[in-house]
């Protein structure tokens, strides 16, 4: 097989070497505003009528490209760059009489200008790299239609998704999920629920920001920003589809849009039903002063239910300079759960002393409403812009559980209790941003202010069953209420400058945070308002075949309601947890140095990273003399991390594309709280992907993921998870059929290990991730593309 591949490669190279045709296409790519050259823009050359590019090449530091060794014939080119609308040039003819075509200066339009005649083209590179950000263009993935945001995120390089559906950036301890540049954790009490129902059809791209700019909130070490589609074809269009899997997972969704000259309306609805089965095994050794004993827990959990996502957007170009956008988003989710558990207590000789059996049934209902309004005013013709935005969110989370415990030997009475948790969360955000070029359109200044208000009300009711009266009775001691209010005032300023091959950006953000919360016991806490300052800076240098970037930023992990609430949660009396109202904010200083290199068929993006954290907030566990585990949050230590990230892609053939991302780092904890927290360990994560365009309008895509990372009290180890899919289109690309296979080699699992001064714990988790899914999606409109007239061979400036 290897010999055949080598022979094929040699034959292909010889064919190219001895080709008689020497056609050339050249030009220059600049910004429409300011005419600044755009280095590293991607230029893809297509044979006329073909859907796959023959060759792709980047522009040089002056925005110039020159693509040669093309056979004579008809071509079209597509030019794309992050943050700009893709441009298409049709009808480029190469012949022996006219072997070179100069397409002149091509001007790319920033995609936030809302011009009526421009829509983003559907075809872009799957993955694009830039300083401090990686962009995953969802439309180029097989999962682009008929799946969910959670499915997409599992395939994005640099992103890890755990068994509960929570996404994070590799090497970042605190990742925030944004929707259209706005934090989703203010919109829902469970982000995984939102991601599991948000349809991929509504998503344009996913931005992975390792060092977010000053425009974004200072929370979190990194941001995953899910950008929803906004540009649509003039007229009426949309799509509808559904999917079904062997594990019972089903999905149905529909989207529609109407666009006229001055306004557009679009919306969509999706519903998903899912059946989730998990197993958990935990082994704990309690190493007390006078004895050692063990507790083994075996648990099975089943959760079934569904949820919907409903969206509506209105976009109105009031005048050529003014735009107004209103959007609403509603999510709901309800599920029923059933769990069974066995807790074995063993003595020092591993002889069973007692058994506690638990049956846990529950009903969960969640609902979230978000309303956004944005007004944009173009104040001049050189790019000056003022944007005003308001966001209101309201969500409710109701959990009702009945827990039945029996004991062997029967020296303890049966326990039956009812726990009802009702969490209400609402908030309001106002934001104003101002952008303007200042000197010769080679720079840009950004200014902004923001105010965010959050209100959280957690009402926990615990009832025990009185077997004498056959009624549930309120347990006053274990019933609590927690009222939390937070105000954050923020302002920021940043300055961007580009001179020839150099680019620089500096920014600073200041935030004032005020927190107040009340307990049902009558206690109240006023955390003194504190000021946080977040500087950021980056610099880049473009060369002919590569560029070098360097960045620095300060980020914060604020203690919030789940960390601060000191009231005890004893859903499991052997493993209780509570918050800590005395937590300090965790600050992270992070620095990156990166290299972006590229060739005709490849790009390579190595990056060195360093971060230093103070007052690290992590869950801290201790075990008392009776074997009861108590978990709370604390500023456990300081932390330093050194790492290297290797990412890139390689295209050995015009129909085959591969991408990979690996991160290796070393973390050191140093604690004044507990000497057992002084530890050093290594972290490893990786992602490998492959996509192929096959004959008969079919395609294949697959990837592998793995992560393994250290924590203050132990280590988390994930297994390899895999996904592969095949797609075929029919009816002139209107009907899309897809088969997905997830984890065909075994169920997704992970394990963790933790230890303290007097205990050691090992945990093992698995879920029913192995699945085969069939999806169908029908599109009744085509996406238009920005086009320019055929070239007339002007000279390149």
Tab-separated table of N, CA and C in Angstrom, residues 19 48 81 148 245 247 262 265 292 376 388 412 418 421-422 460 465 479 506-507 546 604 654 667:
chain	number	residue	atom	x	y	z
A	19	UNK	N	3.801	19.232	-17.456
A	19	UNK	CA	2.607	19.851	-18.047
A	19	UNK	C	3.015	21.014	-18.935
A	48	UNK	N	-13.965	25.786	-13.700
A	48	UNK	CA	-15.344	26.190	-13.933
A	48	UNK	C	-16.286	24.998	-13.772
A	81	UNK	N	-11.051	35.733	4.220
A	81	UNK	CA	-10.212	36.077	5.369
A	81	UNK	C	-11.129	36.316	6.561
A	148	UNK	N	-26.459	19.361	16.428
A	148	UNK	CA	-26.569	20.397	17.454
A	148	UNK	C	-25.216	21.034	17.719
A	245	UNK	N	-31.411	8.133	16.078
A	245	UNK	CA	-30.274	7.284	16.400
A	245	UNK	C	-30.692	6.012	17.096
A	247	UNK	N	-29.696	4.814	19.882
A	247	UNK	CA	-29.836	4.934	21.334
A	247	UNK	C	-31.102	5.669	21.739
A	262	UNK	N	-34.657	46.347	2.506
A	262	UNK	CA	-34.311	47.102	3.715
A	262	UNK	C	-34.421	46.323	5.016
A	265	UNK	N	-36.249	39.027	8.069
A	265	UNK	CA	-36.845	38.311	9.184
A	265	UNK	C	-36.420	36.855	9.062
A	292	UNK	N	-8.270	2.474	59.476
A	292	UNK	CA	-8.464	2.684	58.042
A	292	UNK	C	-9.697	1.891	57.613
A	376	UNK	N	-27.026	50.248	15.460
A	376	UNK	CA	-25.705	50.570	14.924
A	376	UNK	C	-25.784	51.803	14.035
A	388	UNK	N	-25.027	50.404	20.108
A	388	UNK	CA	-25.687	50.333	21.408
A	388	UNK	C	-26.445	49.018	21.491
A	412	UNK	N	-30.857	0.462	60.873
A	412	UNK	CA	-31.282	1.843	60.674
A	412	UNK	C	-32.600	1.837	59.920
A	418	UNK	N	-37.885	14.074	50.058
A	418	UNK	CA	-38.239	14.797	48.826
A	418	UNK	C	-37.469	16.121	48.814
A	421	UNK	N	-35.622	21.845	44.407
A	421	UNK	CA	-34.772	23.013	44.181
A	421	UNK	C	-35.400	23.864	43.084
A	422	UNK	N	-35.679	25.117	43.418
A	422	UNK	CA	-36.270	26.055	42.453
A	422	UNK	C	-35.315	27.239	42.321
A	460	UNK	N	-34.402	26.028	48.219
A	460	UNK	CA	-34.235	24.593	48.395
A	460	UNK	C	-35.134	24.106	49.526
A	465	UNK	N	-40.208	11.872	54.908
A	465	UNK	CA	-41.488	11.161	54.938
A	465	UNK	C	-41.700	10.572	56.332
A	479	UNK	N	-33.839	23.057	54.845
A	479	UNK	CA	-34.503	23.858	53.811
A	479	UNK	C	-33.915	25.267	53.858
A	506	UNK	N	-3.185	47.083	21.667
A	506	UNK	CA	-3.080	47.249	23.118
A	506	UNK	C	-4.433	47.675	23.651
A	507	UNK	N	-4.802	47.124	24.797
A	507	UNK	CA	-6.097	47.464	25.373
A	507	UNK	C	-6.072	47.361	26.879
A	546	UNK	N	5.350	33.086	6.521
A	546	UNK	CA	4.938	32.845	7.896
A	546	UNK	C	4.766	34.178	8.610
A	604	UNK	N	0.980	25.314	9.560
A	604	UNK	CA	1.472	24.793	10.840
A	604	UNK	C	1.507	25.949	11.823
A	654	UNK	N	-6.388	17.398	-3.448
A	654	UNK	CA	-7.421	18.426	-3.458
A	654	UNK	C	-8.726	17.957	-2.828
A	667	UNK	N	2.003	21.741	34.943
A	667	UNK	CA	1.350	22.598	35.926
A	667	UNK	C	1.950	22.374	37.298
